[in-house]
Each structure stands twice: as structure tokens, then as C-alpha cells.
Tab-separated table of C-alpha atoms (C1' of nucleotides) in Angstrom:
chain	number	residue	atom	x	y	z
A	122	UNK	CA	-25.955	11.985	-27.370
A	123	UNK	CA	-26.052	8.412	-26.188
A	124	UNK	CA	-22.747	6.938	-24.998
A	125	UNK	CA	-20.717	5.115	-27.636
A	126	UNK	CA	-19.599	1.538	-27.231
A	127	UNK	CA	-16.180	2.849	-26.251
A	128	UNK	CA	-17.666	5.120	-23.600
A	129	UNK	CA	-19.462	2.162	-22.077
A	130	UNK	CA	-16.268	0.120	-21.967
A	131	UNK	CA	-14.381	3.042	-20.460
A	132	UNK	CA	-17.012	3.277	-17.801
A	133	UNK	CA	-16.837	-0.402	-16.934
A	134	UNK	CA	-13.037	-0.213	-16.653
A	135	UNK	CA	-13.178	2.774	-14.298
A	136	UNK	CA	-15.886	1.089	-12.244
A	137	UNK	CA	-13.865	-2.139	-11.946
A	138	UNK	CA	-10.744	-0.178	-11.012
A	139	UNK	CA	-12.576	1.857	-8.379
A	140	UNK	CA	-13.505	-1.354	-6.608
A	141	UNK	CA	-10.149	-3.036	-7.208
A	142	UNK	CA	-8.052	-0.284	-5.626
A	143	UNK	CA	-10.332	-0.131	-2.603
A	144	UNK	CA	-10.194	-3.882	-2.179
A	145	UNK	CA	-6.534	-4.493	-2.936
A	146	UNK	CA	-4.742	-1.148	-2.723
A	147	UNK	CA	-3.056	1.023	-5.346
A	148	UNK	CA	-0.793	-1.733	-6.513
A	149	UNK	CA	-2.894	-4.711	-5.557
A	150	UNK	CA	-4.496	-5.404	-8.915
A	151	UNK	CA	-2.893	-5.312	-12.344
A	152	UNK	CA	-4.135	-3.743	-15.547
A	153	UNK	CA	-4.895	-7.165	-17.015
A	154	UNK	CA	-7.131	-8.165	-14.115
A	155	UNK	CA	-9.043	-4.902	-14.194
A	156	UNK	CA	-9.640	-5.257	-17.924
A	157	UNK	CA	-10.798	-8.808	-17.373
A	158	UNK	CA	-13.282	-7.677	-14.727
A	159	UNK	CA	-14.581	-5.181	-17.262
A	160	UNK	CA	-15.026	-8.012	-19.759
A	161	UNK	CA	-12.102	-7.027	-21.971
A	162	UNK	CA	-8.537	-8.072	-22.704
A	163	UNK	CA	-5.548	-6.089	-21.510
A	164	UNK	CA	-4.314	-5.061	-24.960
A	165	UNK	CA	-7.023	-2.464	-25.402
A	166	UNK	CA	-6.148	-0.615	-22.231
A	167	UNK	CA	-4.019	2.117	-23.755
A	168	UNK	CA	-6.731	3.116	-26.170
A	169	UNK	CA	-8.593	4.271	-23.054
A	170	UNK	CA	-5.866	5.622	-20.774
A	171	UNK	CA	-2.405	7.120	-21.189
A	172	UNK	CA	-1.039	5.101	-18.295
A	173	UNK	CA	-2.071	3.005	-15.348
A	174	UNK	CA	-1.883	6.098	-13.138
A	175	UNK	CA	-4.320	7.937	-15.418
A	176	UNK	CA	-6.837	5.170	-14.731
A	177	UNK	CA	-6.104	5.334	-11.006
A	178	UNK	CA	-6.947	9.031	-10.960
A	179	UNK	CA	-10.294	8.451	-12.675
A	180	UNK	CA	-10.998	5.478	-10.426
A	181	UNK	CA	-10.357	7.499	-7.268
A	182	UNK	CA	-12.676	10.265	-8.415
A	183	UNK	CA	-15.350	7.722	-9.237
A	184	UNK	CA	-14.944	5.852	-5.953
A	185	UNK	CA	-15.133	9.056	-3.926
A	186	UNK	CA	-18.170	10.397	-5.739
A	187	UNK	CA	-20.027	7.094	-5.621
A	188	UNK	CA	-19.307	6.648	-1.951
A	189	UNK	CA	-20.428	10.133	-0.999
A	190	UNK	CA	-23.549	9.724	-3.124
A	191	UNK	CA	-24.482	6.430	-1.531
A	192	UNK	CA	-23.750	7.723	1.974
A	193	UNK	CA	-25.972	10.730	1.305
A	194	UNK	CA	-28.728	8.450	0.090
A	195	UNK	CA	-28.560	6.223	3.166
A	196	UNK	CA	-28.523	9.283	5.420
A	197	UNK	CA	-31.713	10.621	3.833
A	198	UNK	CA	-33.401	7.296	4.354
A	199	UNK	CA	-32.318	7.159	8.022
A	200	UNK	CA	-33.407	10.734	8.617
A	201	UNK	CA	-37.013	9.818	7.948
A	202	UNK	CA	-36.739	7.579	10.985
A	203	UNK	CA	-35.679	10.532	13.145
A	204	UNK	CA	-32.342	11.622	14.605
A	205	UNK	CA	-29.916	14.239	13.389
A	206	UNK	CA	-28.168	14.301	10.043
A	207	UNK	CA	-24.790	13.924	11.780
A	208	UNK	CA	-25.960	10.965	13.804
A	209	UNK	CA	-27.144	9.274	10.625
A	210	UNK	CA	-23.753	9.867	8.995
A	211	UNK	CA	-21.808	8.513	11.948
A	212	UNK	CA	-23.982	5.445	12.216
A	213	UNK	CA	-23.677	4.686	8.533
A	214	UNK	CA	-19.959	5.365	8.153
A	215	UNK	CA	-18.974	3.598	11.355
A	216	UNK	CA	-21.225	0.638	10.686
A	217	UNK	CA	-20.024	-2.968	10.749
A	218	UNK	CA	-21.040	-3.352	7.129
A	219	UNK	CA	-18.587	-0.628	6.164
A	220	UNK	CA	-15.885	-2.320	8.228
A	221	UNK	CA	-16.456	-5.593	6.383
A	222	UNK	CA	-16.669	-4.292	2.827
A	223	UNK	CA	-13.841	-2.055	1.623
A	224	UNK	CA	-14.720	-2.546	-2.014
A	225	UNK	CA	-17.572	-0.083	-2.150
A	226	UNK	CA	-16.656	1.880	0.954
A	227	UNK	CA	-14.692	5.027	1.662
A	228	UNK	CA	-11.691	5.467	-0.626
A	229	UNK	CA	-9.791	7.437	1.991
A	230	UNK	CA	-10.098	4.744	4.647
A	231	UNK	CA	-9.085	2.224	1.996
A	232	UNK	CA	-5.977	4.024	0.807
A	233	UNK	CA	-4.913	6.885	3.058
A	234	UNK	CA	-1.588	5.569	4.258
A	235	UNK	CA	-0.550	4.875	0.667
A	236	UNK	CA	-1.605	8.246	-0.693
A	237	UNK	CA	1.566	10.115	0.179
A	238	UNK	CA	3.637	7.614	-1.795
A	239	UNK	CA	1.915	8.064	-5.138
A	240	UNK	CA	2.887	10.103	-8.168
A	241	UNK	CA	1.904	13.762	-8.133
A	242	UNK	CA	-1.240	13.364	-10.296
A	243	UNK	CA	-2.546	10.715	-7.941
A	244	UNK	CA	-1.709	12.757	-4.838
A	245	UNK	CA	-3.587	15.694	-6.331
A	246	UNK	CA	-6.687	13.577	-6.718
A	247	UNK	CA	-6.197	12.245	-3.181
A	248	UNK	CA	-6.293	15.800	-1.825
A	249	UNK	CA	-9.492	16.447	-3.749
A	250	UNK	CA	-11.007	13.307	-2.220
A	251	UNK	CA	-10.131	14.404	1.306
A	252	UNK	CA	-11.524	17.874	0.651
A	253	UNK	CA	-14.743	16.371	-0.687
A	254	UNK	CA	-15.173	14.134	2.321
A	255	UNK	CA	-14.497	16.950	4.774
A	256	UNK	CA	-17.113	19.032	2.941
A	257	UNK	CA	-19.616	16.197	3.217
A	258	UNK	CA	-18.966	15.820	6.943
A	259	UNK	CA	-19.187	19.587	7.336
A	260	UNK	CA	-22.602	19.581	5.680
A	261	UNK	CA	-23.789	16.922	8.128
A	262	UNK	CA	-22.553	18.717	11.250
A	263	UNK	CA	-24.905	20.972	13.212
A	264	UNK	CA	-24.942	24.569	12.085
A	265	UNK	CA	-22.141	26.619	13.555
A	266	UNK	CA	-19.485	23.950	13.222
A	267	UNK	CA	-16.641	25.139	11.038
A	268	UNK	CA	-14.561	23.390	8.388
A	269	UNK	CA	-11.664	22.788	10.763
A	270	UNK	CA	-13.930	20.938	13.134
A	271	UNK	CA	-15.239	18.913	10.200
A	272	UNK	CA	-11.687	17.937	9.326
A	273	UNK	CA	-10.992	16.679	12.839
A	274	UNK	CA	-14.219	14.658	12.824
A	275	UNK	CA	-13.303	13.231	9.427
A	276	UNK	CA	-9.903	12.178	10.756
A	277	UNK	CA	-11.580	10.463	13.697
A	278	UNK	CA	-13.985	8.527	11.505
A	279	UNK	CA	-11.336	7.492	8.980
A	280	UNK	CA	-8.874	6.496	11.700
A	281	UNK	CA	-11.475	4.493	13.597
A	282	UNK	CA	-12.620	2.595	10.518
A	283	UNK	CA	-9.048	1.693	9.638
A	284	UNK	CA	-8.080	0.551	13.117
A	285	UNK	CA	-11.341	-1.397	13.409
A	286	UNK	CA	-10.545	-3.192	10.152
A	287	UNK	CA	-7.051	-4.000	11.365
A	288	UNK	CA	-8.242	-5.291	14.729
A	289	UNK	CA	-11.194	-7.091	13.197
A	290	UNK	CA	-13.851	-9.107	15.016
A	291	UNK	CA	-15.042	-8.112	18.432
A	292	UNK	CA	-12.321	-5.546	19.136
A	293	UNK	CA	-13.005	-3.856	15.817
A	294	UNK	CA	-16.751	-3.689	16.384
A	295	UNK	CA	-16.186	-2.345	19.871
A	296	UNK	CA	-13.975	0.459	18.575
A	297	UNK	CA	-16.613	1.408	16.010
A	298	UNK	CA	-19.292	1.472	18.707
A	299	UNK	CA	-17.246	3.665	21.044
A	300	UNK	CA	-16.333	6.059	18.264
A	301	UNK	CA	-20.002	6.373	17.262
A	302	UNK	CA	-20.862	7.106	20.857
A	303	UNK	CA	-18.100	9.669	21.353
A	304	UNK	CA	-18.941	11.560	18.183
A	305	UNK	CA	-22.703	11.601	18.561
A	306	UNK	CA	-22.440	12.675	22.195
A	307	UNK	CA	-20.178	15.517	21.249
A	308	UNK	CA	-22.509	16.843	18.545
A	309	UNK	CA	-25.887	16.308	20.155
A	310	UNK	CA	-27.638	19.083	22.144
A	311	UNK	CA	-24.951	21.491	21.133
A	312	UNK	CA	-25.473	25.219	21.093
A	313	UNK	CA	-24.335	26.751	17.832
A	314	UNK	CA	-21.780	29.443	18.629
B	140	UNK	CA	27.133	-13.175	25.645
B	141	UNK	CA	28.113	-10.509	23.163
B	142	UNK	CA	26.236	-10.541	19.870
B	143	UNK	CA	27.816	-12.517	17.043
B	144	UNK	CA	28.658	-11.001	13.713
B	145	UNK	CA	25.492	-12.562	12.334
B	146	UNK	CA	23.368	-11.056	15.097
B	147	UNK	CA	24.721	-7.638	14.252
B	148	UNK	CA	23.906	-8.083	10.568
B	149	UNK	CA	20.437	-9.356	11.434
B	150	UNK	CA	19.898	-6.272	13.520
B	151	UNK	CA	20.980	-3.917	10.756
B	152	UNK	CA	18.643	-5.629	8.278
B	153	UNK	CA	15.656	-5.335	10.625
B	154	UNK	CA	16.518	-1.717	11.339
B	155	UNK	CA	16.780	-0.881	7.627
B	156	UNK	CA	13.505	-2.682	6.930
B	157	UNK	CA	11.708	-0.893	9.747
B	158	UNK	CA	12.530	2.428	8.124
B	159	UNK	CA	11.953	1.201	4.577
B	160	UNK	CA	8.390	-0.024	5.158
B	161	UNK	CA	7.458	3.176	6.958
B	162	UNK	CA	8.895	5.280	4.160
B	163	UNK	CA	7.747	3.271	1.169
B	164	UNK	CA	5.014	0.889	2.363
B	165	UNK	CA	4.867	-2.883	2.687
B	166	UNK	CA	5.776	-3.459	-0.931
B	167	UNK	CA	7.677	-0.288	-1.586
B	168	UNK	CA	11.192	-1.589	-1.104
B	169	UNK	CA	12.664	-4.890	-2.250
B	170	UNK	CA	14.773	-7.398	-0.370
B	171	UNK	CA	17.842	-6.402	-2.371
B	172	UNK	CA	17.529	-2.720	-1.454
B	173	UNK	CA	17.049	-3.472	2.222
B	174	UNK	CA	20.121	-5.706	2.258
B	175	UNK	CA	22.069	-2.982	0.486
B	176	UNK	CA	21.047	-0.436	3.114
B	177	UNK	CA	22.293	-2.885	5.729
B	178	UNK	CA	25.625	-3.069	3.896
B	179	UNK	CA	25.086	-6.580	2.523
B	180	UNK	CA	24.157	-8.299	-0.728
B	181	UNK	CA	20.765	-9.859	-1.308
B	182	UNK	CA	21.970	-13.456	-1.525
B	183	UNK	CA	22.504	-13.753	2.195
B	184	UNK	CA	18.958	-12.796	3.043
B	185	UNK	CA	17.550	-16.283	3.505
B	186	UNK	CA	20.190	-17.201	6.021
B	187	UNK	CA	18.499	-14.622	8.244
B	188	UNK	CA	14.785	-14.964	7.425
B	189	UNK	CA	12.493	-17.674	6.113
B	190	UNK	CA	10.746	-15.241	3.814
B	191	UNK	CA	10.273	-11.577	3.089
B	192	UNK	CA	7.161	-11.597	5.284
B	193	UNK	CA	9.158	-12.968	8.206
B	194	UNK	CA	11.376	-9.895	7.978
B	195	UNK	CA	8.334	-7.641	7.693
B	196	UNK	CA	6.977	-9.020	10.962
B	197	UNK	CA	10.240	-8.356	12.794
B	198	UNK	CA	10.512	-4.932	11.203
B	199	UNK	CA	7.019	-3.956	12.331
B	200	UNK	CA	7.712	-5.024	15.886
B	201	UNK	CA	10.950	-3.064	15.875
B	202	UNK	CA	9.365	0.020	14.352
B	203	UNK	CA	6.531	0.006	16.862
B	204	UNK	CA	8.759	-0.517	19.876
B	205	UNK	CA	11.281	2.102	18.767
B	206	UNK	CA	8.573	4.629	18.068
B	207	UNK	CA	6.846	4.125	21.408
B	208	UNK	CA	10.184	4.304	23.187
B	209	UNK	CA	11.183	7.531	21.517
B	210	UNK	CA	7.732	9.065	22.069
B	211	UNK	CA	7.942	8.165	25.752
B	212	UNK	CA	11.360	9.748	25.960
B	213	UNK	CA	10.237	12.993	24.340
B	214	UNK	CA	7.165	13.088	26.587
B	215	UNK	CA	9.339	12.808	29.709
B	216	UNK	CA	11.489	15.657	28.485
B	217	UNK	CA	8.450	17.842	27.770
B	218	UNK	CA	6.902	17.024	31.126
B	219	UNK	CA	9.760	18.735	32.926
B	220	UNK	CA	8.586	21.933	31.196
B	221	UNK	CA	5.098	21.524	32.702
B	222	UNK	CA	1.760	20.408	31.255
B	223	UNK	CA	0.028	17.057	31.419
B	224	UNK	CA	1.355	13.777	30.144
B	225	UNK	CA	-1.472	13.587	27.602
B	226	UNK	CA	-0.799	17.081	26.334
B	227	UNK	CA	2.846	16.193	25.830
B	228	UNK	CA	1.855	13.080	23.858
B	229	UNK	CA	-0.577	14.942	21.633
B	230	UNK	CA	1.893	17.712	20.930
B	231	UNK	CA	4.635	15.279	20.049
B	232	UNK	CA	2.572	12.882	17.968
B	233	UNK	CA	0.681	15.590	16.103
B	234	UNK	CA	3.786	17.677	15.497
B	235	UNK	CA	4.826	18.912	12.067
B	236	UNK	CA	8.068	16.984	12.379
B	237	UNK	CA	6.097	13.744	12.602
B	238	UNK	CA	4.045	14.760	9.584
B	239	UNK	CA	7.185	15.343	7.554
B	240	UNK	CA	9.124	12.231	8.500
B	241	UNK	CA	7.359	8.881	8.135
B	242	UNK	CA	10.587	6.913	8.253
B	243	UNK	CA	11.026	6.981	12.012
B	244	UNK	CA	7.448	7.803	12.899
B	245	UNK	CA	4.374	5.814	13.853
B	246	UNK	CA	4.130	2.503	12.012
B	247	UNK	CA	0.346	2.498	12.210
B	248	UNK	CA	-0.021	5.889	10.574
B	249	UNK	CA	2.482	4.742	7.957
B	250	UNK	CA	0.743	1.488	7.074
B	251	UNK	CA	-2.760	1.194	8.478
B	252	UNK	CA	-4.741	1.100	5.280
B	253	UNK	CA	-2.478	-1.650	3.945
B	254	UNK	CA	-2.596	-3.802	7.053
B	255	UNK	CA	-5.821	-5.636	6.247
B	256	UNK	CA	-4.365	-6.802	2.950
B	257	UNK	CA	-1.354	-8.622	4.340
B	258	UNK	CA	-0.775	-12.288	5.049
B	259	UNK	CA	-2.030	-13.585	8.369
B	260	UNK	CA	1.352	-13.437	10.189
B	261	UNK	CA	1.711	-9.804	9.242
B	262	UNK	CA	-1.869	-8.970	10.238
B	263	UNK	CA	-1.237	-10.593	13.614
B	264	UNK	CA	1.717	-8.334	14.215
B	265	UNK	CA	-0.339	-5.363	13.037
B	266	UNK	CA	-2.939	-6.089	15.709
B	267	UNK	CA	-0.206	-6.242	18.322
B	268	UNK	CA	1.087	-2.855	17.153
B	269	UNK	CA	-2.350	-1.296	17.459
B	270	UNK	CA	-2.826	-2.811	20.912
B	271	UNK	CA	0.563	-1.476	22.004
B	272	UNK	CA	-0.206	2.015	20.794
B	273	UNK	CA	-3.621	2.062	22.433
B	274	UNK	CA	-1.952	0.954	25.682
B	275	UNK	CA	0.569	3.777	25.389
B	276	UNK	CA	-2.181	6.346	24.788
B	277	UNK	CA	-4.145	4.860	27.672
B	278	UNK	CA	-1.168	5.317	29.971
B	279	UNK	CA	-0.936	8.986	28.949
B	280	UNK	CA	-4.616	9.746	29.504
B	281	UNK	CA	-5.792	11.174	32.824
B	282	UNK	CA	-6.743	8.584	35.409
B	283	UNK	CA	-10.245	7.283	35.005
B	284	UNK	CA	-10.159	7.097	31.238
B	285	UNK	CA	-10.761	3.542	30.049
B	286	UNK	CA	-9.198	1.510	27.254
B	287	UNK	CA	-12.102	2.129	24.888
B	288	UNK	CA	-11.636	5.833	25.214
B	289	UNK	CA	-7.930	5.373	24.564
B	290	UNK	CA	-8.745	3.496	21.355
B	291	UNK	CA	-10.953	6.329	20.094
B	292	UNK	CA	-8.232	8.870	20.871
B	293	UNK	CA	-5.677	6.689	19.086
B	294	UNK	CA	-7.921	6.529	16.024
B	295	UNK	CA	-8.228	10.312	16.040
B	296	UNK	CA	-4.471	10.843	16.235
B	297	UNK	CA	-3.668	8.265	13.568
B	298	UNK	CA	-6.390	9.527	11.239
B	299	UNK	CA	-5.347	13.141	11.652
B	300	UNK	CA	-1.686	12.411	10.967
B	301	UNK	CA	-2.563	10.509	7.815
B	302	UNK	CA	-4.936	13.118	6.442
B	303	UNK	CA	-2.441	15.856	7.296
B	304	UNK	CA	0.237	14.015	5.336
B	305	UNK	CA	-2.088	13.609	2.380
B	306	UNK	CA	-3.138	17.251	2.395
B	307	UNK	CA	0.376	18.461	3.059
B	308	UNK	CA	1.533	22.058	3.530
B	309	UNK	CA	-0.680	24.618	5.188
B	310	UNK	CA	-3.865	22.535	5.182
B	311	UNK	CA	-2.016	19.642	6.760
B	312	UNK	CA	-0.474	21.765	9.490
B	313	UNK	CA	-3.839	23.341	10.190
B	314	UNK	CA	-5.484	19.941	10.634
B	315	UNK	CA	-2.746	18.900	13.057
B	316	UNK	CA	-3.204	22.097	15.059
B	317	UNK	CA	-6.965	21.710	15.306
B	318	UNK	CA	-6.696	18.082	16.303
B	319	UNK	CA	-4.198	18.973	19.033
B	320	UNK	CA	-6.558	21.617	20.294
B	321	UNK	CA	-9.627	19.367	20.238
B	322	UNK	CA	-7.893	16.558	22.085
B	323	UNK	CA	-6.154	18.626	24.735
B	324	UNK	CA	-9.319	20.581	25.444
B	325	UNK	CA	-11.252	17.392	25.893
B	326	UNK	CA	-8.783	15.924	28.362
B	327	UNK	CA	-7.785	18.967	30.367
B	328	UNK	CA	-9.554	19.880	33.634
B	329	UNK	CA	-11.457	16.650	33.512
B	330	UNK	CA	-12.948	15.046	36.585
B	331	UNK	CA	-12.050	11.370	36.825
B	332	UNK	CA	-15.216	9.334	37.085
C	192	DT	C1'	-30.636	-0.869	-51.688
C	193	DG	C1'	-26.141	-2.350	-52.445
C	194	DT	C1'	-21.147	-2.176	-52.821
C	195	DA	C1'	-16.380	-0.524	-51.483
C	196	DC	C1'	-13.751	1.441	-48.345
C	197	DA	C1'	-12.350	3.806	-43.914
C	198	DT	C1'	-12.524	3.939	-39.204
C	199	DC	C1'	-13.058	2.143	-34.740
C	200	DA	C1'	-12.708	-0.965	-30.648
C	201	DG	C1'	-10.695	-4.699	-29.142
C	202	DT	C1'	-7.363	-8.996	-29.406
C	203	DG	C1'	-3.365	-11.565	-28.111
C	204	DA	C1'	1.543	-12.186	-28.569
C	205	DA	C1'	5.715	-10.152	-27.161
C	206	DC	C1'	9.177	-7.109	-24.726
C	207	DG	C1'	11.659	-5.392	-20.826
C	208	DC	C1'	12.071	-4.927	-16.209
C	209	DG	C1'	11.906	-5.742	-11.242
C	210	DC	C1'	11.512	-8.776	-7.604
C	211	DG	C1'	11.441	-12.949	-4.336
C	212	DT	C1'	13.893	-16.952	-3.988
C	213	DT	C1'	17.616	-20.558	-4.766
C	214	DC	C1'	22.153	-22.214	-5.013
C	215	DA	C1'	27.013	-23.246	-5.879
C	216	DC	C1'	30.835	-21.080	-4.299
C	217	DT	C1'	34.380	-18.136	-1.407
C	218	DG	C1'	36.890	-16.126	2.227
C	219	DA	C1'	37.072	-15.512	7.124
C	220	DT	C1'	36.705	-17.343	11.691
C	221	DG	C1'	36.799	-21.030	15.027
C	222	DT	C1'	38.315	-25.665	16.702
C	223	DA	C1'	40.969	-30.089	17.357
C	224	DC	C1'	45.185	-31.947	18.128
D	4	DT	C1'	52.569	-22.265	18.511
D	5	DG	C1'	51.334	-24.243	14.335
D	6	DT	C1'	48.798	-26.962	11.041
D	7	DA	C1'	44.504	-29.081	9.040
D	8	DC	C1'	39.991	-29.038	8.792
D	9	DA	C1'	35.034	-27.680	9.701
D	10	DT	C1'	31.828	-24.240	10.114
D	11	DC	C1'	29.941	-19.859	9.358
D	12	DA	C1'	28.434	-15.524	7.024
D	13	DG	C1'	28.105	-13.579	2.970
D	14	DT	C1'	28.604	-13.273	-2.437
D	15	DG	C1'	26.779	-12.985	-7.020
D	16	DA	C1'	24.748	-15.382	-10.851
D	17	DA	C1'	20.534	-17.383	-12.206
D	18	DC	C1'	15.515	-18.792	-12.298
D	19	DG	C1'	10.671	-18.021	-12.624
D	20	DC	C1'	7.063	-15.101	-12.428
D	21	DG	C1'	4.129	-11.009	-12.739
D	22	DC	C1'	3.312	-6.693	-14.545
D	23	DG	C1'	3.095	-2.255	-17.410
D	24	DT	C1'	3.457	-1.219	-21.995
D	25	DT	C1'	3.708	-1.797	-27.196
D	26	DC	C1'	2.196	-3.303	-31.560
D	27	DA	C1'	0.664	-5.762	-35.683
D	28	DC	C1'	-3.524	-7.538	-36.715
D	29	DT	C1'	-8.851	-8.603	-36.947
D	30	DG	C1'	-13.690	-8.204	-37.097
D	31	DA	C1'	-17.479	-5.076	-36.621
D	32	DT	C1'	-19.567	-0.696	-37.497
D	33	DG	C1'	-20.176	3.501	-40.092
D	34	DT	C1'	-19.933	6.289	-44.431
D	35	DA	C1'	-19.749	7.695	-49.430
D	36	DC	C1'	-21.678	7.153	-53.670
DNA sequence: TGTACATCAGTGAACGCGCGTTCACTGATGTAC
DNA sequence: TGTACATCAGTGAACGCGCGTTCACTGATGTAC
């Protein structure tokens, strides 16, 4: 069945919101602005969602899935040029381009310090996003690495991206570079245990 | 010169704000609530600060300094029970107690993903906070470690604390434990280069 | 194929609330003589 | 030591604005016959 007109609108709203929250934070953009970005007026919002938070939950899921999908795609492309899967991930995630653009980047780096302050439904989705990212990192690590290790690596990447964004400029780029180096060194020529 | 009545009020406002922003985020608590916590009414606010952001800047500085001071103090106490300075830092920063209480914890872990979205004055102070924390971590690392390494370690600690808070409960505690282990292992029995 | 009606998706005005900021005023403290 | 006045710190009402949410209404699309 092809998507109805309403489905298409719904989709555009979620898409706009997924970018808006990454750019401006959970409370940075209002319902009216999101609707406008989706080419609609704010009055129709509640025909699509029970509340603003209900949209936020969908937007987080969308942002996380899209980001993981696009990371995976870039990794595949890099792999054809040689190097390990993990190296490709680290170089893509900790790239200057990711530092500059929050809007279509990692939702966790964009929102993590605000996550604990959200309503329970939103926090639930936040946990799912973290789990999904840890799983993605785990899949990129050399065989033998366990999920706990993947979680620590995830924390390192997320923390570095955030601090780099805060520092900005040269200092930010330098932190990204050193984190890339530290992580790739640690997971290159490793003997699976 | 002993502090005037106004100085004392000013101090209480900054103190209340430093806890409020760590607990609730940059926009989580209003001027009126902060004044109330300081035992005052909101009308007097602008006799103390030019704007809400001016208070935020002072509150961040206070929060960062207080947190570093109290970390340093706890580290000294732990040191007397043996172990390295770095190990003491890691165990204190990545402790469950720090995961549970944001209010008097690390300001960077509490706010990092919101920092890039603030006005320039606030971002400036944010950079200073990051620099101060990296310096503190640097001072705790074994001799020979450079500032870049300290920045990567800082990113790991901040990222881990944030993800642990988001995950909460058992998963959160487990991430803290594994991060502690990873970091202490890496910086124990190391030969200074 | 055409007409009448129901449903659907979206519009735009309005409501209520919270928040940063301003301001006229008050009561307490300090100062001049 | 006491009186008059100025200054200081804080009060509380009010303003303007933005935002989430509601709702009566409209125009387009789909359906029954």
C-alpha cells in the first residue's frame, strides 16, 4: 500500500524534528517551527501526535537509525580503500565534518547531557539509542572484543565529539585527531582473546 | 574587608544557580526559582546581574571550581590509603555517587551537549571549564603524559559518566566499572617516555 | 458519468501559562552635623 | 547622643513574549448510488 498524504506529512514532520532536536536541543525548537519546516501550520500537529514528547520519541528513533545507517554506508565505502572496519568507524565519527554539523550527526553526542532530564518515555528511547550505538560500535570492533569494551569505546567517541564541539576550532580538531589516534592504536594488531 | 550584605546575597544566588543548572540544565530553572532558593524574591535579581546569562557564566565558573576543589580533596584523602593519583581520580569521578548526583558533580558532564548552543559569553566560559578539567586530569596523570593525552582521558570520563546516567541502574554502573578498569589499566605500570 | 454526502487533512485564531525583564516603592542601614 | 536625610538591598506587581495545546472551521478527496 502506498503511503497516504497524511503518512507523507507525518514523515516530513518527524524528519524535520529529528534535525531540529540535534541542532537546537530538546527544547530548542517549538512545535510551530517544526511544522513550518515540514511545510505545514502548527494547528494540524495534534492530528499526528498526542503530545510534543510523542514526536520527540519518534524523532530520536529516526535520528538514531538514520545516523547509524549513514555511518554504516560511509564505512563500507571507506573499507574498499583498505583499513579495518573499526578504523573506518573512528575516522568517520571523529571527523571534522561531524564536529561541524550536529544536525545530521549522532543524536547521543547532540543530546546526552539532557537525556536524564526528560520525561520517562523520552528517557526510554534514549536508552534504546545508546544500546543501538554500542551495538554498532561492537560490530565494528575486532572479533573478541566484548560489549562492555564497546560501551567504553562509545563513551570515548561521544565524549570526544562533544568536547571538541565545545572547544571548537584548532583545539577541537586536535582533540578529535588524538582520540582517533588513541582508539585506532588500541584496536590495531590486537590478538583476539 | 568583610563581605557586605549584598555580597553575601550575591554569593547565595551564584551558589543556588550552580546547583540548579547542573541539576536541570541551562534552561531548566528560572530566575525566580533561583532567587527563591537563595532566600530572595525575583525582583532584586537585576541589581546583582546584567542578565540571566551573566549569572549563568558566574555559576559555571563556581560549579567548575567547586567541583575540581572537592575532587582534589577526595583524591588527597584516598591517596593516604595507597594507589596512584590517577587511580584515585578515576575512582572518584567514575563513582556511582557521582552518577547519582548531578547537582554537585562535574559541570561538563552535566551540560556538555548544551554548551555549543549557548550565547558567546557562556560558550567562552564553557571552554575555560573544559580547559580547567583537562589541566586537572593532566596533573593526575603519571609524569610524561602530555596535555593531548589528558584531553582524550577527560573525554572518556565525561562520556562514560553521561552514558552511565542515561542508561541508569545496573547497565550504568557496569559502564562506570569497565571505564574505571580500562583507564587504570592503561595508566598503571607505565614507563614515562 | 454524474450528483450528494461523508470523511479526511490541514488552517488559523485563541487560551493559558511560564519566564525574563522592568519599575515604582519600602524598610533597613549608614552618614552628616 | 540624637535627629534628618541619603543610600542601599530587596519587594512585588506588571509587561511582553513565546510556546504547547485546543477548537471551530474549510477545502479537497473519496464513496454510495
